[in-house]
Amino acid sequence: MRYVTFEQLVPPRHFLPAEVQRLGVLNNCSENNIVVINGALEVTPCDGDTLMQCVAQAFADAGLFREVVVLDSCLYPAGDSLAHTLTQQEVQRLCRDLDVDMLYVIDFGCVSIEYHGEDVRLTYKQYLVAQTYVPTRTKPANTHILSTVMPHNAIIDHRMERHLSATARVLAQLAVERYAPHWDVVERAFYTGFDRRLKDATLYVHEDNWQGALDLWRSYGTGRRPQQKLVALYNEALYHELHDSIATAIDCLDKAQAYAADTTAVDSARVWEWLDYYGTDDYPYTDYQRIQGYRQKLQQRQKDIDNLHLISQ
């Protein structure tokens, strides 16, 4: 098996009601939100205002709202150790005062700095916890826990602020992706082998010549052996997925499944044992199991396409 990666447009995790036109972004980070994460040697509080400004700018750039409003001051600036979950009365008051329909409240932000050896290689890990509120609900509508890692070969000096600003922008983009269609990188497997047609088709895939690869796969599938037909149909399903012809791709898998010799279902316990022992995810799935797994991914992809069509209407 070989693997190929490509980007797919996916729908947001959360859909915004049509009446939500104005967003308020608030800083609810306490000055004492300092914790040790994963044994990091140094952890510093993240500037809530920096995160707030980055998140607000990212939402504004995405065009999801008619207007994005920022509350300049922290909601609870005095030394509480934990952020407060807003009550419905507080949410209603803030929405009324700011003239917004929804609140995006940053509750927690911190940065951990890990050192790696004497060369002072650093890894910056920045974390963001935020909640969204609407006036009609008694509890937060959604809770987001986001993180990003940015390794740097640098010492802690005046460049620290630049690194933290960069990670804050990454976190802000992750926050926006919860509400906006965005591109995700996916990985797919396809069959290769010693046959010249399969070898050449693999080269075509890496050259992004999918029509050439499809022609060779179909030629290989004209052979007499059932395995040849299975390989050709499975790989053809990948071609159709790339062209968003999901129904055709699933039909190819249905035909390929008829040539699978071993129809034993996946034993999840054995997969986890493999991962635990070998530390890799290259579990030796049978052809049937691989087809079943790919079909599930295609079914999810079809749901994503349907949701994207709903958003565009």
XYZ file of C-alpha atoms in Angstrom:
313
model
C 0.000 0.000 0.000
C 1.056 3.574 -0.667
C -0.438 6.753 0.742
C -1.380 10.071 -0.764
C -2.501 13.271 0.956
C -4.722 15.998 -0.429
C -6.992 18.767 0.809
C -10.746 18.592 1.134
C -13.166 21.384 1.939
C -15.098 20.383 5.061
C -18.092 22.013 6.756
C -17.847 23.735 10.133
C -18.404 21.778 13.322
C -21.013 24.273 14.529
C -23.634 26.021 12.403
C -24.607 29.585 13.190
C -28.320 30.472 13.332
C -29.379 33.015 10.734
C -30.304 35.536 13.443
C -26.717 35.657 14.776
C -25.274 38.666 12.963
C -23.063 40.369 15.560
C -20.387 38.713 17.700
C -18.808 39.935 20.909
C -15.308 38.672 21.785
C -14.410 38.944 25.480
C -11.352 38.256 27.614
C -12.278 36.241 30.709
C -8.731 35.057 31.503
C -7.641 35.365 35.104
C -4.177 36.783 35.747
C -3.432 33.713 37.905
C -4.165 31.063 35.248
C -0.720 29.442 35.442
C -0.446 25.654 35.380
C 2.220 23.044 34.632
C 1.288 21.039 31.523
C 2.978 17.777 30.479
C 5.928 18.389 32.773
C 7.001 21.527 30.955
C 9.913 23.274 32.618
C 8.349 26.677 32.349
C 4.751 27.775 31.935
C 3.690 31.378 31.610
C 0.249 32.929 31.425
C -0.770 33.955 27.960
C -1.784 37.536 27.421
C -5.565 37.289 27.198
C -5.775 40.582 25.348
C -3.454 39.283 22.603
C -5.564 36.165 22.157
C -8.733 38.221 22.205
C -7.508 40.609 19.513
C -6.292 37.740 17.309
C -9.562 35.836 17.651
C -11.639 38.933 16.940
C -9.554 39.760 13.862
C -9.822 36.189 12.576
C -13.616 36.196 12.920
C -13.803 39.580 11.204
C -11.610 38.406 8.312
C -13.725 35.282 7.848
C -16.832 37.376 7.159
C -19.070 35.173 9.291
C -20.649 38.113 11.105
C -21.850 41.497 10.051
C -19.847 43.024 12.895
C -17.364 41.821 15.527
C -17.207 43.776 18.790
C -14.327 43.543 21.284
C -14.647 44.273 24.997
C -11.339 45.928 25.882
C -11.183 45.076 29.598
C -11.026 41.675 31.290
C -14.306 40.578 32.860
C -12.644 39.484 36.097
C -9.237 41.203 36.328
C -8.752 40.712 40.089
C -6.796 37.620 41.192
C -9.277 34.758 40.857
C -7.565 31.459 40.141
C -10.223 30.192 37.730
C -12.314 31.796 35.043
C -16.005 32.248 35.702
C -18.744 30.583 33.689
C -21.161 33.385 32.871
C -24.713 33.193 34.115
C -27.603 33.735 31.738
C -28.253 37.108 33.355
C -24.644 38.181 32.735
C -24.847 37.005 29.142
C -28.080 38.875 28.528
C -26.640 42.053 30.077
C -23.406 41.875 28.065
C -25.258 41.151 24.814
C -27.560 44.097 25.480
C -24.741 46.466 26.407
C -22.562 45.465 23.456
C -25.503 45.089 21.064
C -24.407 41.608 19.952
C -26.207 38.310 19.337
C -23.524 35.911 20.591
C -20.490 36.021 22.890
C -17.158 34.278 22.316
C -15.505 34.314 25.742
C -11.844 33.340 26.172
C -11.664 31.667 29.587
C -8.104 30.417 29.693
C -4.849 30.849 27.851
C -1.326 29.741 28.663
C 1.969 28.914 27.044
C 4.296 26.073 28.005
C 7.946 26.172 26.947
C 9.845 22.884 26.767
C 13.633 22.678 26.472
C 15.297 19.941 24.422
C 18.981 19.380 25.153
C 21.913 21.722 25.483
C 21.285 23.361 22.101
C 18.325 25.112 23.744
C 15.771 23.955 21.193
C 12.391 25.118 22.379
C 8.836 23.996 21.783
C 6.118 26.558 22.395
C 2.720 25.087 23.254
C -0.120 27.530 23.467
C -3.552 26.607 24.772
C -6.910 28.296 24.479
C -10.148 27.445 26.257
C -13.198 29.410 25.172
C -16.963 29.208 25.444
C -19.755 30.642 23.331
C -22.913 32.052 24.830
C -26.281 33.131 23.457
C -28.846 35.035 25.549
C -31.573 32.399 25.203
C -29.594 29.559 26.836
C -28.834 29.016 30.502
C -25.491 27.270 29.797
C -22.676 27.829 27.282
C -23.668 26.820 23.766
C -20.221 25.340 22.992
C -16.891 24.837 24.717
C -13.665 24.905 22.705
C -10.330 23.508 23.862
C -7.690 24.376 21.280
C -3.924 23.959 21.248
C -1.045 24.495 18.895
C 2.644 23.613 18.951
C 5.394 25.656 17.319
C 8.981 24.338 17.622
C 11.806 26.865 17.366
C 15.585 26.638 17.509
C 16.000 29.796 19.495
C 16.725 31.063 22.966
C 14.239 32.893 25.143
C 14.879 36.504 24.382
C 13.174 39.483 22.835
C 11.785 37.186 20.118
C 9.463 35.487 22.623
C 6.717 38.021 21.983
C 6.916 37.326 18.255
C 6.553 33.573 18.799
C 3.606 33.973 21.133
C 1.858 36.296 18.709
C 2.336 33.747 15.933
C 0.819 30.918 17.970
C -2.021 33.175 19.048
C -2.868 33.738 15.388
C -2.856 29.981 14.779
C -5.221 29.432 17.700
C -7.473 32.170 16.402
C -7.702 30.469 13.025
C -8.581 27.166 14.713
C -11.353 28.968 16.589
C -12.804 30.328 13.356
C -12.710 26.901 11.705
C -15.290 25.699 14.223
C -17.802 27.994 12.500
C -16.581 28.305 8.898
C -15.921 25.847 6.056
C -12.201 25.152 5.875
C -9.636 22.929 4.201
C -8.439 19.766 5.927
C -5.593 17.511 4.830
C -6.680 13.873 4.482
C -4.629 10.749 3.845
C -5.774 7.876 1.674
C -4.216 4.495 0.904
C -4.086 2.846 -2.508
C -2.727 -0.430 -3.813
C 0.557 -0.743 -5.639
C 2.653 -3.755 -6.587
C 5.328 -5.215 -8.827
C 3.268 -5.022 -12.000
C 4.578 -2.318 -14.318
C 1.132 -0.756 -14.655
C 0.785 -0.379 -10.888
C 4.277 1.079 -10.590
C 3.617 3.605 -13.354
C 0.217 4.464 -11.885
C 1.919 5.224 -8.545
C 4.247 7.649 -10.332
C 1.241 9.283 -12.006
C -0.447 9.730 -8.610
C 2.568 11.565 -7.218
C 2.692 13.675 -10.398
C -1.024 14.509 -9.908
C -1.894 12.792 -13.210
C -4.982 11.000 -11.947
C -6.449 10.240 -15.376
C -3.259 8.464 -16.363
C -3.320 6.482 -13.115
C -6.979 5.544 -13.634
C -6.294 4.237 -17.154
C -3.499 2.001 -15.860
C -5.573 0.746 -12.929
C -8.427 -0.184 -15.254
C -5.988 -1.944 -17.571
C -4.627 -3.913 -14.620
C -8.191 -4.817 -13.610
C -8.823 -6.615 -16.905
C -6.710 -9.520 -15.650
C -8.248 -12.832 -14.706
C -7.279 -12.972 -11.036
C -9.873 -11.682 -8.517
C -7.151 -9.787 -6.642
C -6.412 -7.730 -9.766
C -10.028 -6.695 -10.053
C -10.203 -5.842 -6.345
C -7.084 -3.681 -6.535
C -8.272 -1.857 -9.643
C -11.740 -1.125 -8.243
C -10.419 0.018 -4.861
C -7.959 2.410 -6.482
C -10.619 3.673 -8.876
C -12.743 4.603 -5.850
C -9.961 6.961 -4.789
C -10.038 8.627 -8.207
C -13.779 9.259 -7.923
C -13.457 10.594 -4.372
C -10.980 13.190 -5.592
C -13.607 14.335 -8.087
C -16.363 14.363 -5.405
C -18.224 11.511 -7.130
C -18.825 9.747 -3.843
C -21.702 7.552 -5.021
C -19.542 6.215 -7.863
C -16.653 5.627 -5.450
C -18.864 3.627 -3.077
C -20.177 1.615 -6.030
C -16.572 0.712 -6.909
C -15.990 -0.480 -3.356
C -19.164 -2.584 -3.430
C -17.879 -4.315 -6.543
C -14.401 -4.720 -5.065
C -15.814 -6.320 -1.922
C -17.200 -9.192 -3.998
C -13.608 -10.241 -4.765
C -12.398 -10.155 -1.134
C -11.416 -13.632 0.064
C -11.427 -13.029 3.836
C -14.604 -11.323 5.080
C -13.681 -11.233 8.773
C -14.726 -7.979 10.435
C -12.182 -5.763 12.188
C -11.402 -6.705 15.782
C -10.935 -3.325 17.460
C -9.222 -4.894 20.478
C -6.562 -6.457 18.264
C -5.996 -3.142 16.486
C -5.407 -1.379 19.805
C -3.069 -4.150 20.932
C -1.092 -3.685 17.718
C -0.856 0.060 18.240
C 0.219 -0.408 21.844
C 2.889 -2.998 21.011
C 4.344 -1.629 17.776
C 3.575 2.055 18.227
C 2.464 2.386 14.590
C -0.905 2.507 12.863
C 0.015 0.150 9.975
C -2.172 -2.681 11.242
C -2.317 -5.513 8.654
C -5.949 -5.137 7.634
C -7.424 -7.656 5.215
C -8.733 -6.415 1.875
C -12.279 -6.722 3.164
C -11.514 -4.732 6.305
C -9.730 -2.048 4.302
C -12.717 -1.725 1.975
C -15.091 -1.444 4.932
C -12.978 1.280 6.511
C -12.743 3.262 3.291
C -16.493 2.995 2.739
C -17.091 4.599 6.141
C -14.794 7.495 5.228
C -16.632 7.985 1.939
C -20.006 7.979 3.680
C -18.743 10.690 6.030
C -17.406 12.617 3.043
C -20.850 12.505 1.421
C -22.371 13.967 4.591
C -19.762 16.741 4.520
C -20.580 17.560 0.890
C -24.310 17.661 1.661
C -23.699 20.040 4.573
C -21.531 22.279 2.393
C -24.361 22.486 -0.121
C -26.766 23.502 2.648
C -24.424 26.302 3.726
C -24.089 27.630 0.174
C -27.855 27.895 -0.319
